[in-house]
Tab-separated table of C-alpha atoms in Angstrom:
chain	number	residue	atom	x	y	z
A	220	MET	CA	-15.860	66.868	-45.766
A	221	SER	CA	-14.584	70.367	-46.449
A	222	SER	CA	-15.562	72.229	-49.601
A	223	TYR	CA	-13.844	70.857	-52.694
A	224	SER	CA	-13.373	74.384	-54.027
A	225	ARG	CA	-11.300	75.329	-50.973
A	226	VAL	CA	-9.227	72.162	-51.333
A	227	ILE	CA	-8.572	72.945	-55.014
A	228	HIS	CA	-7.607	76.555	-54.219
A	229	HIS	CA	-5.246	75.516	-51.425
A	230	ALA	CA	-3.680	72.737	-53.509
A	231	THR	CA	-3.061	75.260	-56.304
A	232	SER	CA	-1.359	77.653	-53.862
A	233	VAL	CA	0.795	74.843	-52.463
A	234	LEU	CA	1.863	73.761	-55.958
A	235	CYS	CA	2.756	77.312	-56.990
A	236	GLY	CA	4.734	77.733	-53.775
A	237	HIS	CA	6.753	74.634	-54.741
A	238	LYS	CA	7.768	75.730	-58.250
A	239	GLY	CA	4.530	74.600	-59.888
A	240	SER	CA	4.585	70.831	-59.330
A	241	MET	CA	4.849	68.174	-56.629
A	242	ASP	CA	4.639	64.445	-56.072
A	243	LEU	CA	1.068	63.353	-55.435
A	244	ALA	CA	1.914	61.981	-51.972
A	245	GLN	CA	3.768	65.147	-50.959
A	246	LEU	CA	0.921	67.379	-52.162
A	247	HIS	CA	-1.669	65.264	-50.336
A	248	ARG	CA	0.310	65.520	-47.073
A	249	LYS	CA	0.506	69.317	-47.392
A	250	VAL	CA	-3.189	69.715	-48.170
A	251	SER	CA	-4.150	67.289	-45.369
A	252	GLN	CA	-2.535	69.624	-42.846
A	253	ARG	CA	-5.424	72.043	-43.438
A	254	PHE	CA	-8.258	69.849	-44.773
A	255	ASP	CA	-9.547	66.484	-43.638
A	256	ILE	CA	-9.447	64.690	-46.982
A	257	ASN	CA	-8.580	61.059	-47.547
A	258	GLU	CA	-6.371	59.653	-50.312
A	259	GLU	CA	-9.264	58.393	-52.445
A	260	ASP	CA	-11.097	61.729	-52.491
A	261	PHE	CA	-7.918	63.698	-53.144
A	262	TRP	CA	-6.903	61.351	-55.961
A	263	TYR	CA	-10.289	61.854	-57.570
A	264	ILE	CA	-10.039	65.651	-57.332
A	265	VAL	CA	-6.600	65.946	-58.956
A	266	GLN	CA	-7.666	63.635	-61.794
A	267	LYS	CA	-10.951	65.364	-62.579
A	268	CYS	CA	-10.219	69.027	-61.881
A	269	PRO	CA	-8.851	70.922	-64.938
A	270	ARG	CA	-6.610	72.915	-62.581
A	271	PHE	CA	-4.243	69.942	-62.348
A	272	SER	CA	-2.394	67.706	-64.776
A	273	VAL	CA	-1.516	64.198	-63.579
A	274	VAL	CA	1.803	63.006	-64.975
A	275	ARG	CA	3.500	59.665	-64.501
A	276	ASN	CA	6.856	59.815	-62.747
A	277	GLY	CA	9.434	58.069	-64.917
A	278	GLN	CA	11.488	57.033	-61.896
A	279	LYS	CA	10.788	53.874	-59.915
A	280	ALA	CA	8.449	54.745	-57.069
A	281	GLU	CA	8.116	53.102	-53.659
A	282	SER	CA	4.332	53.598	-53.647
A	283	TRP	CA	1.570	54.352	-56.168
A	284	GLU	CA	1.238	57.893	-54.770
A	285	ALA	CA	4.900	58.614	-55.463
A	286	GLY	CA	4.400	57.365	-59.015
A	287	TYR	CA	2.611	60.556	-60.093
A	288	ILE	CA	3.496	64.233	-60.309
A	289	ILE	CA	0.781	66.892	-60.108
A	290	VAL	CA	1.358	70.038	-62.206
A	291	ALA	CA	-0.625	73.272	-61.776
A	292	LYS	CA	-2.535	74.136	-64.938
A	293	THR	CA	-4.657	77.006	-66.304
A	294	SER	CA	-6.091	78.066	-69.650
A	295	ILE	CA	-5.874	81.802	-68.920
A	296	ARG	CA	-3.282	83.828	-70.853
A	297	LEU	CA	-1.899	87.355	-71.209
A	298	CYS	CA	-3.472	89.337	-74.052
A	299	LYS	CA	-0.948	89.721	-76.885
A	300	ASN	CA	-2.633	92.830	-78.296
A	301	TYR	CA	-2.864	94.688	-74.982
A	302	ALA	CA	0.773	95.854	-75.198
A	303	LYS	CA	0.034	97.240	-78.673
A	304	GLN	CA	-3.024	99.030	-77.233
A	305	GLU	CA	-5.137	97.283	-79.855
A	306	CYS	CA	-7.430	95.294	-77.561
A	307	PHE	CA	-10.618	96.696	-76.050
A	308	GLY	CA	-12.227	93.623	-74.546
A	309	CYS	CA	-11.176	89.974	-74.699
A	310	GLN	CA	-10.967	86.863	-72.521
A	311	ASP	CA	-7.246	87.283	-71.726
A	312	LEU	CA	-5.554	89.219	-68.938
A	313	HIS	CA	-4.529	92.851	-69.471
A	314	LEU	CA	-1.287	93.013	-67.498
A	315	CYS	CA	2.199	94.430	-67.968
A	316	LYS	CA	4.339	91.490	-69.076
A	317	TYR	CA	7.357	92.838	-67.211
A	318	TYR	CA	5.325	93.082	-64.036
A	319	VAL	CA	4.584	89.353	-64.398
A	320	TYR	CA	8.325	88.860	-64.916
A	321	GLY	CA	8.871	90.679	-61.604
A	322	ASN	CA	11.064	93.322	-63.171
A	323	CYS	CA	9.074	96.284	-64.544
A	324	ARG	CA	11.397	99.300	-64.363
A	325	TYR	CA	8.501	101.759	-64.414
A	326	GLY	CA	6.827	100.156	-61.426
A	327	LYS	CA	9.959	100.742	-59.361
A	328	GLY	CA	10.544	104.376	-60.326
A	329	ARG	CA	8.654	107.628	-60.296
A	330	LYS	CA	7.290	107.234	-63.802
A	331	GLU	CA	4.116	105.165	-63.770
A	332	CYS	CA	3.828	102.203	-66.170
A	333	ARG	CA	1.162	102.718	-68.827
A	334	PHE	CA	0.166	99.048	-68.579
A	335	SER	CA	-1.817	97.565	-65.719
A	336	HIS	CA	-0.110	96.190	-62.618
A	337	SER	CA	-3.427	95.209	-61.049
A	338	ILE	CA	-4.978	91.738	-61.085
A	339	GLN	CA	-7.983	93.367	-59.403
A	340	SER	CA	-8.718	95.687	-62.343
A	341	GLU	CA	-12.184	95.974	-63.882
A	342	HIS	CA	-11.043	93.819	-66.808
A	343	ASN	CA	-8.867	91.240	-65.004
A	344	TYR	CA	-10.826	90.424	-61.860
A	345	PRO	CA	-13.949	88.987	-63.579
A	346	LEU	CA	-11.743	86.757	-65.761
A	347	LEU	CA	-9.821	85.469	-62.754
A	348	ARG	CA	-13.041	84.937	-60.840
A	349	GLU	CA	-14.523	82.939	-63.712
A	350	CYS	CA	-11.436	80.695	-63.634
A	351	THR	CA	-11.580	80.610	-59.773
A	352	LEU	CA	-8.097	82.164	-59.626
A	353	HIS	CA	-9.158	85.458	-58.034
A	354	GLU	CA	-7.987	84.448	-54.540
A	355	LEU	CA	-4.480	83.431	-55.577
A	356	HIS	CA	-1.584	85.604	-54.442
A	357	GLU	CA	0.090	87.536	-57.252
A	358	GLU	CA	3.324	85.559	-57.169
A	359	ASP	CA	1.405	82.267	-57.369
A	360	LEU	CA	-0.712	83.507	-60.267
A	361	PHE	CA	2.362	84.739	-62.132
A	362	LEU	CA	4.154	81.395	-61.765
A	363	LEU	CA	1.004	79.669	-63.035
A	364	LEU	CA	1.015	81.968	-66.077
A	365	LEU	CA	4.715	81.448	-66.751
A	366	GLN	CA	4.470	77.673	-67.010
A	367	ASN	CA	1.195	77.708	-68.976
A	368	ASP	CA	1.337	80.723	-71.323
A	369	PRO	CA	3.688	79.775	-74.205
A	370	SER	CA	4.314	83.432	-75.101
A	371	LEU	CA	6.080	84.278	-71.828
A	372	LEU	CA	9.206	82.115	-71.799
A	373	PRO	CA	11.829	81.730	-74.564
A	374	GLU	CA	12.253	78.292	-76.120
A	375	VAL	CA	14.953	75.795	-75.249
A	376	CYS	CA	17.552	75.799	-78.051
A	377	SER	CA	17.283	72.518	-79.971
A	378	HIS	CA	20.580	73.160	-81.815
A	379	TYR	CA	22.439	73.438	-78.505
A	380	ASN	CA	21.353	69.878	-77.762
A	381	LYS	CA	22.970	68.599	-80.978
A	382	GLY	CA	26.596	68.333	-81.947
A	383	SER	CA	29.523	68.821	-79.583
A	384	GLY	CA	31.407	71.671	-78.017
A	385	LEU	CA	30.436	74.427	-75.632
A	386	PHE	CA	27.454	75.605	-77.704
A	387	GLY	CA	26.568	72.296	-79.376
A	388	ALA	CA	25.446	72.925	-82.972
A	389	CYS	CA	24.091	76.419	-82.200
A	390	THR	CA	25.656	78.902	-84.638
A	391	PHE	CA	24.494	81.912	-82.602
A	392	LYS	CA	26.567	80.723	-79.619
A	393	GLU	CA	26.502	83.279	-76.786
A	394	GLY	CA	24.188	85.533	-78.831
A	395	CYS	CA	21.380	82.954	-79.016
A	396	THR	CA	17.924	84.222	-78.035
A	397	LYS	CA	16.910	80.745	-76.868
A	398	VAL	CA	17.973	79.084	-73.626
A	399	HIS	CA	20.898	76.667	-73.660
A	400	ILE	CA	19.888	73.843	-71.341
A	401	CYS	CA	19.870	70.039	-71.572
A	402	GLN	CA	16.700	68.896	-73.338
A	403	HIS	CA	16.795	65.539	-71.532
A	404	PHE	CA	17.017	67.315	-68.190
A	405	VAL	CA	13.904	69.305	-69.108
A	406	GLN	CA	12.184	66.038	-70.059
A	407	ASP	CA	13.332	64.524	-66.741
A	408	ASP	CA	15.110	61.620	-68.445
A	409	CYS	CA	18.794	62.654	-68.520
A	410	MET	CA	20.806	59.496	-67.800
A	411	PHE	CA	24.061	61.350	-67.133
A	412	GLY	CA	22.942	63.428	-64.151
A	413	THR	CA	25.673	65.703	-62.798
A	414	LYS	CA	28.135	64.247	-65.338
A	415	CYS	CA	26.079	65.512	-68.300
A	416	LYS	CA	27.993	67.680	-70.789
A	417	ARG	CA	24.885	69.817	-71.322
A	418	LEU	CA	23.801	72.453	-68.823
A	419	HIS	CA	21.233	71.631	-66.145
A	420	CYS	CA	21.057	75.260	-65.064
A	421	VAL	CA	21.066	78.708	-66.689
A	422	ASP	CA	24.574	79.822	-67.711
A	423	GLU	CA	25.883	83.388	-67.843
A	424	PHE	CA	25.068	83.831	-71.562
A	425	SER	CA	21.433	82.759	-71.196
A	426	ARG	CA	21.133	84.708	-67.942
A	427	ARG	CA	22.235	87.907	-69.673
A	428	MET	CA	19.743	87.324	-72.497
A	429	LEU	CA	16.917	86.615	-70.031
A	430	GLU	CA	17.727	89.718	-67.993
A	431	GLU	CA	17.570	91.803	-71.175
A	432	ARG	CA	14.119	90.331	-71.829
A	433	GLY	CA	13.053	91.554	-68.384
A	434	LEU	CA	12.963	88.337	-66.331
A	435	SER	CA	13.793	88.742	-62.659
A	436	ALA	CA	16.642	86.866	-60.954
A	437	ASP	CA	14.181	84.668	-59.022
A	438	ILE	CA	12.408	83.503	-62.203
A	439	ILE	CA	15.722	82.849	-63.963
A	440	GLN	CA	16.834	80.714	-61.026
A	441	ASP	CA	13.618	78.654	-61.189
A	442	LEU	CA	13.608	78.435	-64.987
A	443	PRO	CA	14.844	74.805	-65.247
A	444	TYR	CA	11.894	73.678	-63.089
A	445	LEU	CA	9.466	75.800	-65.109
A	446	TYR	CA	10.723	74.213	-68.329
A	447	GLN	CA	10.194	70.758	-66.830
A	448	ASN	CA	6.599	71.685	-65.998
A	449	VAL	CA	6.020	73.157	-69.467
A	450	TYR	CA	7.186	69.864	-70.955
A	451	ARG	CA	4.961	67.854	-68.616
A	452	LEU	CA	1.921	69.947	-69.507
A	453	ASN	CA	2.550	69.903	-73.259
A	454	PHE	CA	3.769	66.374	-73.868
A	455	GLN	CA	2.704	64.253	-70.943
A	456	GLY	CA	-0.669	65.795	-70.118
A	457	GLN	CA	-2.407	62.996	-71.994
A	458	GLU	CA	-1.430	60.648	-69.158
A	459	ARG	CA	-4.285	62.303	-67.270
A	460	GLY	CA	-6.854	60.229	-69.133
A	461	THR	CA	-4.983	56.956	-68.769
A	462	VAL	CA	-4.503	56.916	-64.994
A	463	ASP	CA	-8.204	56.795	-64.171
A	464	MET	CA	-9.197	53.128	-64.217
A	465	GLU	CA	-12.590	53.786	-62.649
A	466	LYS	CA	-15.670	52.752	-64.640
A	467	SER	CA	-16.943	55.741	-66.559
A	468	GLU	CA	-18.658	54.405	-69.693
A	469	ILE	CA	-22.192	53.007	-69.738
A	470	CYS	CA	-22.563	49.556	-71.303
A	471	LEU	CA	-24.514	49.678	-74.577
A	472	HIS	CA	-25.294	45.975	-74.384
A	473	PHE	CA	-26.813	46.247	-70.902
A	474	ILE	CA	-29.242	48.950	-72.070
A	475	ARG	CA	-30.438	46.472	-74.711
A	476	ARG	CA	-30.525	43.745	-72.007
A	477	ASN	CA	-27.954	41.498	-73.645
A	478	CYS	CA	-24.635	42.025	-71.784
A	479	ARG	CA	-23.037	38.587	-71.447
A	480	PHE	CA	-20.381	39.740	-68.945
A	481	GLN	CA	-22.917	40.648	-66.220
A	482	GLU	CA	-21.100	41.598	-62.963
A	483	GLN	CA	-17.685	41.152	-64.616
A	484	CYS	CA	-18.425	43.872	-67.209
A	485	LYS	CA	-15.863	46.686	-67.309
A	486	ARG	CA	-18.571	49.237	-68.058
A	487	VAL	CA	-21.359	50.729	-65.970
A	488	HIS	CA	-24.725	48.972	-66.075
A	489	PHE	CA	-27.554	51.506	-66.265
A	490	ASN	CA	-30.844	51.736	-68.123
A	491	LEU	CA	-30.155	55.118	-69.786
A	492	PRO	CA	-27.342	56.326	-72.073
A	493	TYR	CA	-26.478	58.964	-69.436
A	494	LYS	CA	-26.154	58.916	-65.650
A	495	TRP	CA	-25.771	61.885	-63.315
A	496	GLU	CA	-24.105	61.281	-59.944
A	497	VAL	CA	-23.054	63.383	-56.953
A	498	TYR	CA	-20.203	62.550	-54.582
A	499	GLU	CA	-21.356	62.934	-50.984
A	500	GLY	CA	-18.226	62.045	-49.034
A	501	ASP	CA	-18.618	58.273	-48.835
A	502	GLY	CA	-19.394	57.421	-52.445
A	503	TRP	CA	-21.299	58.317	-55.606
A	504	ARG	CA	-25.095	58.673	-55.457
A	505	ASP	CA	-27.594	59.024	-58.317
A	506	LEU	CA	-28.984	62.536	-58.712
A	507	ARG	CA	-32.746	62.902	-58.672
A	508	GLY	CA	-34.485	64.412	-61.697
A	509	MET	CA	-31.824	62.954	-64.000
A	510	GLU	CA	-33.821	63.526	-67.204
A	511	GLU	CA	-34.375	67.232	-66.422
A	512	ILE	CA	-30.696	67.727	-65.595
A	513	GLU	CA	-29.783	66.044	-68.880
A	514	ARG	CA	-32.293	68.158	-70.813
A	515	ALA	CA	-30.743	71.355	-69.404
A	516	TYR	CA	-27.184	70.146	-70.003
A	517	CYS	CA	-27.866	69.375	-73.668
A	518	ASP	CA	-28.768	73.027	-74.311
A	519	PRO	CA	-25.419	74.859	-74.765
A	520	LYS	CA	-26.788	78.141	-73.419
A	521	ASN	CA	-27.253	76.612	-69.947
A	522	SER	CA	-24.495	76.744	-67.353
A	523	HIS	CA	-26.753	75.380	-64.561
A	524	SER	CA	-29.546	72.851	-64.184
A	525	PRO	CA	-32.981	73.936	-62.871
A	526	GLY	CA	-34.105	73.450	-59.276
A	527	SER	CA	-33.277	74.664	-55.773
A	528	LYS	CA	-29.922	72.810	-55.733
A	529	PRO	CA	-28.676	73.299	-59.315
A	530	VAL	CA	-25.749	71.507	-60.898
A	531	ASP	CA	-23.048	73.881	-62.147
A	532	PHE	CA	-22.193	72.459	-65.571
A	533	LEU	CA	-18.962	74.475	-65.894
A	534	SER	CA	-17.363	73.318	-62.637
A	535	MET	CA	-19.383	70.072	-62.420
A	536	THR	CA	-20.391	70.681	-58.824
A	537	ARG	CA	-23.582	70.974	-56.817
A	538	ALA	CA	-23.045	73.307	-53.863
A	539	ASN	CA	-19.681	71.994	-52.580
A	540	ASP	CA	-20.051	68.445	-53.912
A	541	LEU	CA	-18.493	67.070	-57.078
A	542	VAL	CA	-20.834	65.920	-59.850
A	543	ARG	CA	-20.092	63.643	-62.775
A	544	ARG	CA	-21.941	62.571	-65.911
A	545	LEU	CA	-21.410	59.059	-67.241
A	546	SER	CA	-22.446	58.233	-70.796
A	547	THR	CA	-22.306	55.625	-73.517
A	548	ALA	CA	-19.535	55.617	-76.110
A	549	SER	CA	-19.346	58.550	-78.519
A	550	SER	CA	-21.315	57.897	-81.702
A	551	VAL	CA	-18.231	58.533	-83.864
A	552	THR	CA	-16.486	55.482	-82.350
A	553	LYS	CA	-19.207	52.973	-83.270
A	554	PRO	CA	-20.843	51.800	-86.521
A	555	VAL	CA	-23.986	53.723	-87.525
A	556	HIS	CA	-26.304	50.814	-86.708
A	557	TYR	CA	-25.400	50.968	-82.997
A	558	ILE	CA	-28.247	52.543	-81.053
A	559	LEU	CA	-28.077	54.813	-77.977
A	560	THR	CA	-24.471	55.894	-78.461
A	561	THR	CA	-23.877	59.491	-77.356
A	562	GLU	CA	-23.994	62.045	-80.159
A	563	TRP	CA	-21.808	64.928	-79.044
A	564	ILE	CA	-22.519	68.297	-80.686
A	565	TRP	CA	-19.968	71.113	-80.867
A	566	TYR	CA	-21.107	74.753	-80.684
A	567	TYR	CA	-19.478	78.176	-80.810
A	568	LYS	CA	-20.970	81.350	-79.349
A	569	GLY	CA	-22.575	83.650	-81.930
A	570	ASP	CA	-22.749	87.434	-82.085
A	571	HIS	CA	-26.130	87.628	-80.332
A	572	GLU	CA	-25.522	85.405	-77.278
A	573	ASN	CA	-26.731	82.429	-79.330
A	574	TRP	CA	-24.932	79.126	-79.844
A	575	ILE	CA	-24.296	77.831	-83.372
A	576	GLU	CA	-23.480	74.233	-84.226
A	577	TYR	CA	-20.321	73.719	-86.275
A	578	GLY	CA	-21.175	72.929	-89.889
A	579	LYS	CA	-24.539	74.728	-89.687
A	580	PRO	CA	-25.219	78.233	-91.134
A	581	ASP	CA	-25.007	81.286	-88.870
A	582	ASP	CA	-27.327	84.316	-89.116
A	583	LYS	CA	-25.467	85.438	-92.275
A	584	GLN	CA	-25.693	81.944	-93.804
A	585	ARG	CA	-21.964	81.346	-93.386
A	586	VAL	CA	-20.886	77.763	-92.654
A	587	THR	CA	-17.711	76.521	-90.964
A	588	SER	CA	-15.371	74.242	-92.898
A	589	VAL	CA	-15.567	71.556	-90.201
A	590	THR	CA	-18.666	69.877	-88.819
A	591	SER	CA	-19.515	68.900	-85.285
A	592	ARG	CA	-18.595	65.300	-86.134
A	593	ASP	CA	-15.190	66.402	-87.484
A	594	LEU	CA	-14.418	68.126	-84.193
A	595	GLU	CA	-15.590	65.142	-82.153
A	596	GLU	CA	-13.298	62.801	-84.072
A	597	ALA	CA	-10.354	65.176	-83.638
A	598	PHE	CA	-11.120	65.612	-79.924
A	599	LEU	CA	-11.162	61.855	-79.278
A	600	THR	CA	-7.852	61.515	-81.129
A	601	ASP	CA	-6.117	64.273	-79.120
A	602	ASN	CA	-8.034	66.304	-76.548
A	603	THR	CA	-5.167	68.829	-76.295
A	604	ALA	CA	-5.024	69.680	-80.008
A	605	GLU	CA	-5.978	72.796	-81.985
A	606	VAL	CA	-8.123	72.467	-85.112
A	607	THR	CA	-8.106	74.969	-87.979
A	608	VAL	CA	-11.556	76.209	-88.994
A	609	ILE	CA	-12.434	78.348	-92.015
A	610	LYS	CA	-15.638	80.420	-92.201
A	611	GLY	CA	-16.054	82.784	-95.132
A	612	ASN	CA	-12.642	84.338	-95.745
A	613	ARG	CA	-11.501	84.076	-92.124
A	614	GLN	CA	-9.393	81.468	-90.392
A	615	TYR	CA	-9.881	80.371	-86.770
A	616	PHE	CA	-8.304	77.910	-84.351
A	617	VAL	CA	-10.419	75.776	-82.024
A	618	SER	CA	-8.463	74.879	-78.875
A	619	PHE	CA	-9.701	71.767	-77.073
A	620	GLN	CA	-7.666	72.627	-73.983
A	621	ASP	CA	-9.171	76.114	-73.601
A	622	MET	CA	-12.531	75.400	-75.311
A	623	TYR	CA	-12.243	78.643	-77.254
A	624	GLN	CA	-12.333	79.522	-80.950
A	625	ARG	CA	-9.576	82.065	-81.606
A	626	ASN	CA	-9.165	84.530	-84.464
A	627	PRO	CA	-5.355	84.760	-84.869
A	628	LYS	CA	-5.505	88.022	-86.838
A	629	HIS	CA	-7.448	90.019	-84.229
A	630	ASN	CA	-6.743	87.746	-81.228
A	631	THR	CA	-10.444	87.619	-80.349
A	632	LYS	CA	-12.078	84.557	-78.817
A	633	ARG	CA	-15.440	82.839	-78.814
A	634	ARG	CA	-16.445	80.220	-76.306
A	635	VAL	CA	-16.842	76.645	-77.496
A	636	ARG	CA	-19.048	74.015	-75.884
A	637	ARG	CA	-19.409	70.267	-76.368
A	638	ARG	CA	-22.830	69.017	-75.343
A	639	PRO	CA	-24.745	65.781	-76.115
A	640	ARG	CA	-27.956	65.522	-78.112
A	641	PHE	CA	-30.874	65.145	-75.697
A	642	VAL	CA	-32.419	61.675	-75.583
A	643	PRO	CA	-35.639	61.532	-73.499
A	644	ILE	CA	-36.467	58.388	-71.536
A	645	SER	CA	-39.406	57.684	-73.855
A	646	GLU	CA	-37.047	57.541	-76.859
A	647	VAL	CA	-34.747	55.114	-75.018
A	648	GLU	CA	-37.677	52.819	-74.241
A	649	THR	CA	-38.888	52.916	-77.848
A	650	LYS	CA	-35.474	52.056	-79.290
A	651	VAL	CA	-34.868	49.228	-76.813
A	652	ALA	CA	-38.259	47.717	-77.613
A	653	GLN	CA	-37.600	47.630	-81.380
């Protein structure tokens, strides 16, 4: 089978060329024109790859494939401080916002824009490469940014969607700086269709406001579809975890040799609390040297496992093959007397390329207000949330979607990693024997 990375790149390009989202069946047909990939493999890719969000289609579908919409997703953003010339190195793109909008007046005239118009710049290219977006065409990348970066598009006016009359309950009327469009249309559940009294397109008042903000005519025309995708990503992205009915959790009772369900068990039967597998075209196969891979993975500084064919822990691939790690239930979901649950530990990157566990002192003896366990509980409740963290006299936000810790005052970021505590095979055997 062709390289998964090429399939993911092409699927992303196809989605961006179709206003950022498509039915699963339609996307699979398009991708299959270039790559020989069956339905099962493609379904697995769109579920597991963070580039895509799988959303249930609210309308009645003729087939299971038509029951899902795939939305293009990314965690990369435009730097908010770049336009103020206050940023000198961050993990966000340094680009002219109006160039992304397709309407920078300096780029079209003799006077050169003082902000970058290059995605290939010394700052931008490494960031795009790290996110495997460096091969995307500019227009595709910009659409991806528009529907994922909340700072780029104005909000839909909630007051317009209340009350009656031409402007609903909006007191600003034609002077409103938010877009007047039907909220139910954006949420894809408007029961009135073409008979709706609310707008399903951009009217002249909103168009004038958007043009003043620098958005091009093409983006304004596609704005209703972009808003639908923004809604899908923000409010329906959690469907992603519910559509995968495949076994992914290791049975705690089987490890202790007392699972009464046997072959009918809904969980994976394995003798360790972790299991590393590689997909080789016709099914999942156990990886050799599982304990050494696990040992490397548990150390947050590692992005690869040892050996001649290393596992890339960031993309969860080995060469061009997908890799997955199965594990027992998180320790925070079970009573303390349960053995061999998975203890997940949350780390942030320190000032000296070191990784510091949340709730533990850093090199200046400062401790975060939340512990690793606090973050794990919050993550299992909502894996798209942001958690406020205090350290010393500074406030930070930990984003589960981006896996970054952000300082809102200076807009700087630190990487965040969630890794399990290492459990050697000898420890498993000792605990089972007790």
